[in-house]
Every structure is written in C-alpha cells, then in structure tokens.
mmCIF file with all atom_site columns, C-alpha atoms in Angstrom:
data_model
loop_
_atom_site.group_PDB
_atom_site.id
_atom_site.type_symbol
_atom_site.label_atom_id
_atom_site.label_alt_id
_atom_site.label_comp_id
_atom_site.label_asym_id
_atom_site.label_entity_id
_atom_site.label_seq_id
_atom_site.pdbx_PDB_ins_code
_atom_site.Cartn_x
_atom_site.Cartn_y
_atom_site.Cartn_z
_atom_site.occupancy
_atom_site.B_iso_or_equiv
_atom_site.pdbx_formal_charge
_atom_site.auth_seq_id
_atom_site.auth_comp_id
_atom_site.auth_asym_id
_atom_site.auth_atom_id
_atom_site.pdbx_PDB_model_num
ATOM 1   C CA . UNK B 1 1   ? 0.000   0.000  0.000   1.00 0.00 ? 3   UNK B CA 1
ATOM 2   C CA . UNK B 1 2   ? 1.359   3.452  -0.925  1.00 0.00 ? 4   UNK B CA 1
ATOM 3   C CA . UNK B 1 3   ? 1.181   6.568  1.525   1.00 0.00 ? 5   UNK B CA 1
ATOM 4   C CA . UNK B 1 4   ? 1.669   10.237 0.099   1.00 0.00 ? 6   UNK B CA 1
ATOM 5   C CA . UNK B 1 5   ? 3.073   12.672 2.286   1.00 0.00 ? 7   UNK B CA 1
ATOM 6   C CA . UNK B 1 6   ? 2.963   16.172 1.009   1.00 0.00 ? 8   UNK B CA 1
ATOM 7   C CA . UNK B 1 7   ? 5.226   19.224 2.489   1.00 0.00 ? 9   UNK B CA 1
ATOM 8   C CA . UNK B 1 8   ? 5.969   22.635 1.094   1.00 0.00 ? 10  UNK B CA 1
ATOM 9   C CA . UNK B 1 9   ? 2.580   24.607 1.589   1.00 0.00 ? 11  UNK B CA 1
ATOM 10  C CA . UNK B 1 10  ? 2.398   28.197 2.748   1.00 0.00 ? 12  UNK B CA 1
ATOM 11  C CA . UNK B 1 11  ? 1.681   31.946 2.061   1.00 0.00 ? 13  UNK B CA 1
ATOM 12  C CA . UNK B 1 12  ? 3.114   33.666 -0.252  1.00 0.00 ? 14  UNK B CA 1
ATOM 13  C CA . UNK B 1 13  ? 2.901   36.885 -2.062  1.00 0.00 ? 15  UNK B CA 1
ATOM 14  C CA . UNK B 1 14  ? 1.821   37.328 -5.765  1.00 0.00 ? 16  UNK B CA 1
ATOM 15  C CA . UNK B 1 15  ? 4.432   36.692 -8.321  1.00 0.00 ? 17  UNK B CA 1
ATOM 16  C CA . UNK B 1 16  ? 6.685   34.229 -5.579  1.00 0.00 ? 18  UNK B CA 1
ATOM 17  C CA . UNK B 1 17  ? 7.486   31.101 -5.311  1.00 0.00 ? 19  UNK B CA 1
ATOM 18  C CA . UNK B 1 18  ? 6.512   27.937 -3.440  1.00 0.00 ? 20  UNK B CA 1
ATOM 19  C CA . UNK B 1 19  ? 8.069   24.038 -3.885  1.00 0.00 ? 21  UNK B CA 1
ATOM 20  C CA . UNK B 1 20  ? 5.771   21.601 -3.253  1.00 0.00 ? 22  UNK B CA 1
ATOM 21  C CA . UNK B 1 21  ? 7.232   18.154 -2.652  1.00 0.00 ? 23  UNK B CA 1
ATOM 22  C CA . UNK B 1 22  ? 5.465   14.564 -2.016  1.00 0.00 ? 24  UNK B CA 1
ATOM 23  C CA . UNK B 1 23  ? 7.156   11.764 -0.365  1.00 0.00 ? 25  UNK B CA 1
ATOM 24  C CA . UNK B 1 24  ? 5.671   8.124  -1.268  1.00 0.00 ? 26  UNK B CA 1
ATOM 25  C CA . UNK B 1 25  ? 6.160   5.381  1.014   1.00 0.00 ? 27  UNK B CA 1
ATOM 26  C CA . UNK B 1 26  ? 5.550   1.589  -0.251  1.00 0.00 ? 28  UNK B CA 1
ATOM 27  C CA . UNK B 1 27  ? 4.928   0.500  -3.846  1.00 0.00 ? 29  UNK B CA 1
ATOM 28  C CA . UNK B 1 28  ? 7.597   0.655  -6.598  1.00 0.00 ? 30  UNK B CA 1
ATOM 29  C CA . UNK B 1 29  ? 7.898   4.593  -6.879  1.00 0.00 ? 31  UNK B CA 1
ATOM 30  C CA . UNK B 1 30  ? 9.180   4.242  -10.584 1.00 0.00 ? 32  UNK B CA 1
ATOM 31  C CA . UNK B 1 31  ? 6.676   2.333  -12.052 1.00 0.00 ? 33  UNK B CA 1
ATOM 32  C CA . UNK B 1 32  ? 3.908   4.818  -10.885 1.00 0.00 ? 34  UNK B CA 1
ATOM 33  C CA . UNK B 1 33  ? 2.396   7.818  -12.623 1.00 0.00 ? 35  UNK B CA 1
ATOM 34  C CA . UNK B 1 34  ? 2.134   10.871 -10.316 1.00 0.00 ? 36  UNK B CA 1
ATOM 35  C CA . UNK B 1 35  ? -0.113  13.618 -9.887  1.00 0.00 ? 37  UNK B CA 1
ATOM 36  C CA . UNK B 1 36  ? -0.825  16.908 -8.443  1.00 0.00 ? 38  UNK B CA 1
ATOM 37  C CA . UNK B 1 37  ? -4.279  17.991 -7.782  1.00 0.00 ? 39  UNK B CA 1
ATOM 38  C CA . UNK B 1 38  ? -5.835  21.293 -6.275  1.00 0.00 ? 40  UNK B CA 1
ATOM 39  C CA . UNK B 1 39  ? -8.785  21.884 -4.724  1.00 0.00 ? 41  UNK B CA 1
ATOM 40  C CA . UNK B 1 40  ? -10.201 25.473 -3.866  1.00 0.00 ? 42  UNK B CA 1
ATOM 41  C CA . UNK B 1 41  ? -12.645 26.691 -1.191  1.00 0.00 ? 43  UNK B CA 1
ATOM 42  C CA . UNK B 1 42  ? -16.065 25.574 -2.515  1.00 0.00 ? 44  UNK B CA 1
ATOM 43  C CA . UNK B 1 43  ? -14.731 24.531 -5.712  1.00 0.00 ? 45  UNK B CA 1
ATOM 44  C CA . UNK B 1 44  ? -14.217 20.654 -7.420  1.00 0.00 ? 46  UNK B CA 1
ATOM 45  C CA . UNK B 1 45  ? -11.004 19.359 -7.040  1.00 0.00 ? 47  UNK B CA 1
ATOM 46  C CA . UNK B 1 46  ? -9.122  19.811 -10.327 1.00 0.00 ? 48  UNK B CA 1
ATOM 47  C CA . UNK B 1 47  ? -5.661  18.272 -11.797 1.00 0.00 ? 49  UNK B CA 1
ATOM 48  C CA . UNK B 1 48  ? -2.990  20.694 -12.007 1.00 0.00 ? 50  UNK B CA 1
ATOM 49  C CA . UNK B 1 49  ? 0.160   18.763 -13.373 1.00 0.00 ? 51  UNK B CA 1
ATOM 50  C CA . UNK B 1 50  ? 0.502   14.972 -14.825 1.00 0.00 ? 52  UNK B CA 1
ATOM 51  C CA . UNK B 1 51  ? 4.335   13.059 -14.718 1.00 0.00 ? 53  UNK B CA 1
ATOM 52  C CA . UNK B 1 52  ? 4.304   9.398  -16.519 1.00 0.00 ? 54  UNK B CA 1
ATOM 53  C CA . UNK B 1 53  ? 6.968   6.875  -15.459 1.00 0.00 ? 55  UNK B CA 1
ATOM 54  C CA . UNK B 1 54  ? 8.903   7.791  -18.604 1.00 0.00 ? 56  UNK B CA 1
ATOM 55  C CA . UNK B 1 55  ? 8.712   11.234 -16.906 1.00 0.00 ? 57  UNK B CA 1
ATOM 56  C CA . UNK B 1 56  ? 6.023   12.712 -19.834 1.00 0.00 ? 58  UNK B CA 1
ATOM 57  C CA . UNK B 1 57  ? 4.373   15.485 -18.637 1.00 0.00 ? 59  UNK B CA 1
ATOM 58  C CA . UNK B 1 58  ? 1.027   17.404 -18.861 1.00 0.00 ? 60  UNK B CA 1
ATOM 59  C CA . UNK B 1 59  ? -0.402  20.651 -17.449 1.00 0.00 ? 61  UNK B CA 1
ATOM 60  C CA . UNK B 1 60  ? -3.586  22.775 -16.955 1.00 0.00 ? 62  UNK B CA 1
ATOM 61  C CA . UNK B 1 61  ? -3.876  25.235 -19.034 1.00 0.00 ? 63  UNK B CA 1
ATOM 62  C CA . UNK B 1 62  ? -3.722  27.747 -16.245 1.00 0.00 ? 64  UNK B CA 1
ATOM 63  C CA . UNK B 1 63  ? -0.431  26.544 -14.709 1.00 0.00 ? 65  UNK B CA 1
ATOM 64  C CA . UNK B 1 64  ? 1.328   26.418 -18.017 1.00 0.00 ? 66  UNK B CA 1
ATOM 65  C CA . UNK B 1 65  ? 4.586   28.107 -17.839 1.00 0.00 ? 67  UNK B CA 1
ATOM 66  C CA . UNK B 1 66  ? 4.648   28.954 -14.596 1.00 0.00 ? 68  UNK B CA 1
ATOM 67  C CA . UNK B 1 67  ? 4.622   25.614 -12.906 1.00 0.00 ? 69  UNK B CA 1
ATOM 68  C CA . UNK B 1 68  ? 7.010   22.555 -13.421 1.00 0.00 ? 70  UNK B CA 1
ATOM 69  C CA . UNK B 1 69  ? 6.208   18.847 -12.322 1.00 0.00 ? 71  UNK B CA 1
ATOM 70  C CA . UNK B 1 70  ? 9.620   16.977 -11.800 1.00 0.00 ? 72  UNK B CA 1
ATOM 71  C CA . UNK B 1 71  ? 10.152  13.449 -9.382  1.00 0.00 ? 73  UNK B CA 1
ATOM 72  C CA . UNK B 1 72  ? 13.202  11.768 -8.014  1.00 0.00 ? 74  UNK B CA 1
ATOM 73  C CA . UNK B 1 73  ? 13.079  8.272  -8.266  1.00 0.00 ? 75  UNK B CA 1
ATOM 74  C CA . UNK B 1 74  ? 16.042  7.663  -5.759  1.00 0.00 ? 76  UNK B CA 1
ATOM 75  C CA . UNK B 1 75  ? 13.575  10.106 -3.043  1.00 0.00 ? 77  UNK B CA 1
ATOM 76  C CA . UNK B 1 76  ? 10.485  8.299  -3.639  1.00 0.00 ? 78  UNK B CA 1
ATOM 77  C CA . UNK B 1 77  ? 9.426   12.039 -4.395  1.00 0.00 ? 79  UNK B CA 1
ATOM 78  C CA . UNK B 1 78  ? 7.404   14.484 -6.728  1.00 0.00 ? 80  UNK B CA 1
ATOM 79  C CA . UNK B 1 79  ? 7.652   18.026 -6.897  1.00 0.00 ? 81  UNK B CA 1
ATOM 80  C CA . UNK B 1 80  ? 5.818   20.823 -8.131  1.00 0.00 ? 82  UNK B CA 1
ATOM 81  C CA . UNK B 1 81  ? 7.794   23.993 -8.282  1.00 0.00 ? 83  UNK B CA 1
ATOM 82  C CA . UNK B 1 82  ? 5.382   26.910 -8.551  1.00 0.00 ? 84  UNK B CA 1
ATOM 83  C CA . UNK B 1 83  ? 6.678   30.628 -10.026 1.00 0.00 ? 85  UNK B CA 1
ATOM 84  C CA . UNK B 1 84  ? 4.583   33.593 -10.663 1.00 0.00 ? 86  UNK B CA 1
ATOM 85  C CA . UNK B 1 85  ? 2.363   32.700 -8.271  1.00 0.00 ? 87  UNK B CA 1
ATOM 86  C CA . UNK B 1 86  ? -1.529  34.284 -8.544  1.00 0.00 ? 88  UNK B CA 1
ATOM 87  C CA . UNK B 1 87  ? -4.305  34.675 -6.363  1.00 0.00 ? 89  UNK B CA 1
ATOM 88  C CA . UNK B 1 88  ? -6.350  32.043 -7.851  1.00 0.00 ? 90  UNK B CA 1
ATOM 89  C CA . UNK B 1 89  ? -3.818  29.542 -7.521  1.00 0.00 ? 91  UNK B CA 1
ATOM 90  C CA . UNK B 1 90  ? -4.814  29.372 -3.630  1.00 0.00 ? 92  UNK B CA 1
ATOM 91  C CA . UNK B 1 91  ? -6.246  26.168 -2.590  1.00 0.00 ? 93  UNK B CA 1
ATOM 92  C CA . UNK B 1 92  ? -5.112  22.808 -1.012  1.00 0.00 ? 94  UNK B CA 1
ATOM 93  C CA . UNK B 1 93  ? -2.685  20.674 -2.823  1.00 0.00 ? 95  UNK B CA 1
ATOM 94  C CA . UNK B 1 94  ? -3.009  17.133 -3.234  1.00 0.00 ? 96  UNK B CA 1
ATOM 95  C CA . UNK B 1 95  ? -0.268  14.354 -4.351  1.00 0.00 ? 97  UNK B CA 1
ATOM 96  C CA . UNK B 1 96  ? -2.442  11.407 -6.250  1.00 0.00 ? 98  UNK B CA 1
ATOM 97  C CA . UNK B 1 97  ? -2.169  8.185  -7.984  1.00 0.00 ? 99  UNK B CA 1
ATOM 98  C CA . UNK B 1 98  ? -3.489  5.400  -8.839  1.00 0.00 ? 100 UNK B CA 1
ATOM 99  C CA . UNK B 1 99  ? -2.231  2.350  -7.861  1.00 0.00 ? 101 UNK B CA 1
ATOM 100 C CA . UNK B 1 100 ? -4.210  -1.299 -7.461  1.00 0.00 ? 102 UNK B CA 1
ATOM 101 C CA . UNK B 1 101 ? -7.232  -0.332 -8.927  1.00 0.00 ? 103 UNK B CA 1
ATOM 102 C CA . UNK B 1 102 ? -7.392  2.456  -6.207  1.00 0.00 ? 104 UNK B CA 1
ATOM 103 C CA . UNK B 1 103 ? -6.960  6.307  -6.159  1.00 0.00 ? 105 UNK B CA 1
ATOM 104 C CA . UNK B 1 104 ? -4.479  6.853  -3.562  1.00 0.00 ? 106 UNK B CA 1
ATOM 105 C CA . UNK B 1 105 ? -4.301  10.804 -1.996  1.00 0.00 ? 107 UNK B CA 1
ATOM 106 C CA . UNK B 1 106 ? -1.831  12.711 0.270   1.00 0.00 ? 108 UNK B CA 1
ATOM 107 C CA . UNK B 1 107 ? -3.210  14.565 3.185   1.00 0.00 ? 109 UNK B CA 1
ATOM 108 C CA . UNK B 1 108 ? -2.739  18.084 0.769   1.00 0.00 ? 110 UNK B CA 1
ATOM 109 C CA . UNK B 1 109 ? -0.820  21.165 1.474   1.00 0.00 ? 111 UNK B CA 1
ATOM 110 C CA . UNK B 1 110 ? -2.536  24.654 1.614   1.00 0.00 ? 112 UNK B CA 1
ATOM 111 C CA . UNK B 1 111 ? -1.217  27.298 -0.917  1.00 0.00 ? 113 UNK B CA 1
ATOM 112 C CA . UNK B 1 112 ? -2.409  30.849 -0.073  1.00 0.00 ? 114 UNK B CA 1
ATOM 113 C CA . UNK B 1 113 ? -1.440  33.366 -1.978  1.00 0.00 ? 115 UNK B CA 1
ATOM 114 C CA . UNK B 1 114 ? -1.525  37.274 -0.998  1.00 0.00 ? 116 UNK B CA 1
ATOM 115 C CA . UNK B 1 115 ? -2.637  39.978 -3.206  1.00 0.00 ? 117 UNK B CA 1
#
C-alpha cells in the first residue's frame, strides 16, 4: 500500500514562489504515474500537473509556464515547483495516484497566496 506525504505549503505573495514536494512510502515509486491535484474553497477538485513513469508530462492550461512537475526516483518524491504565483492559484494541494485499482491521496498542502 502506498502513503503520500505532502510538504511545502504556505503563504506567499503574488508573483513568488513555493516548492511543493510529495514523499511516497511503499509501492515501486518508478513504475507509478504521479499527480498533483488542487482543490479550492467551494470549488471541485481539479488536476494541475501529470508526470508518466517515462517522466512525460502534462499541465492545466492555467499553470502552463509557470509551474514545473519533476520526481526523483532515488527520493520516492514528486515536486511541483510553482513561479509567478496568482491569487487564484490558492487552494489545497493534493499528491495522487493510482495504484491497485485504487486512487491513492496525500493529506494536501494549503497554498495561499496574498494579493
């Protein structure tokens, strides 16, 4: 069974910076496609950034350019380095994947960011 641990949250000003960072414990790291996920107050939770095992990635069109998905199969970890931060990217950050015919989530990480 795999266990996502997510780290890196906080407040930050508009246009900074945040790392997020996801730690998975059991499974075969390598062989899994991660996820990150965002969910906003009173809003659906929506996928932000896509890595495959081969390390393909995808974005949402509102993160484009400004956000990078990366992992570190030696860490067991994904990260999701986010520049020229906005407003509307506030919300709580989830790590996801699927694994076993389950959808497996971190706890999340809250992103606020300040006007």
């Amino acid at each position: 069974q795999v266990q996502l641990v997510e780290s890196g949250g906080g407040l930050v000003q508009a246009g900074g910076s945040l790392r997020l960072s996801c730690a998975a414990h059991g499974g075969i790291f390598s062989s899994l496609a991660m996820d990150w996920y965002r969910q906003a107050s009173g809003t659906q939770r929506e996928v932000v950034a896509t890595i495959s095992r081969g390390r393909a990635t995808n974005y949402a069109d509102s993160v484009k350019g400004r956000f990078t998905i990366s992992r570190d199969n030696t860490k067991n970890t994904v990260y999701l380095q986010m520049n020229s931060l906005k407003p509307e990217d506030t919300a709580v950050y989830y790590c996801h994947t699927y694994i076993d015919y389950r959808h497996t989530w971190g706890q999340g990480t809250q992103v606020t960011v300040s006007s």
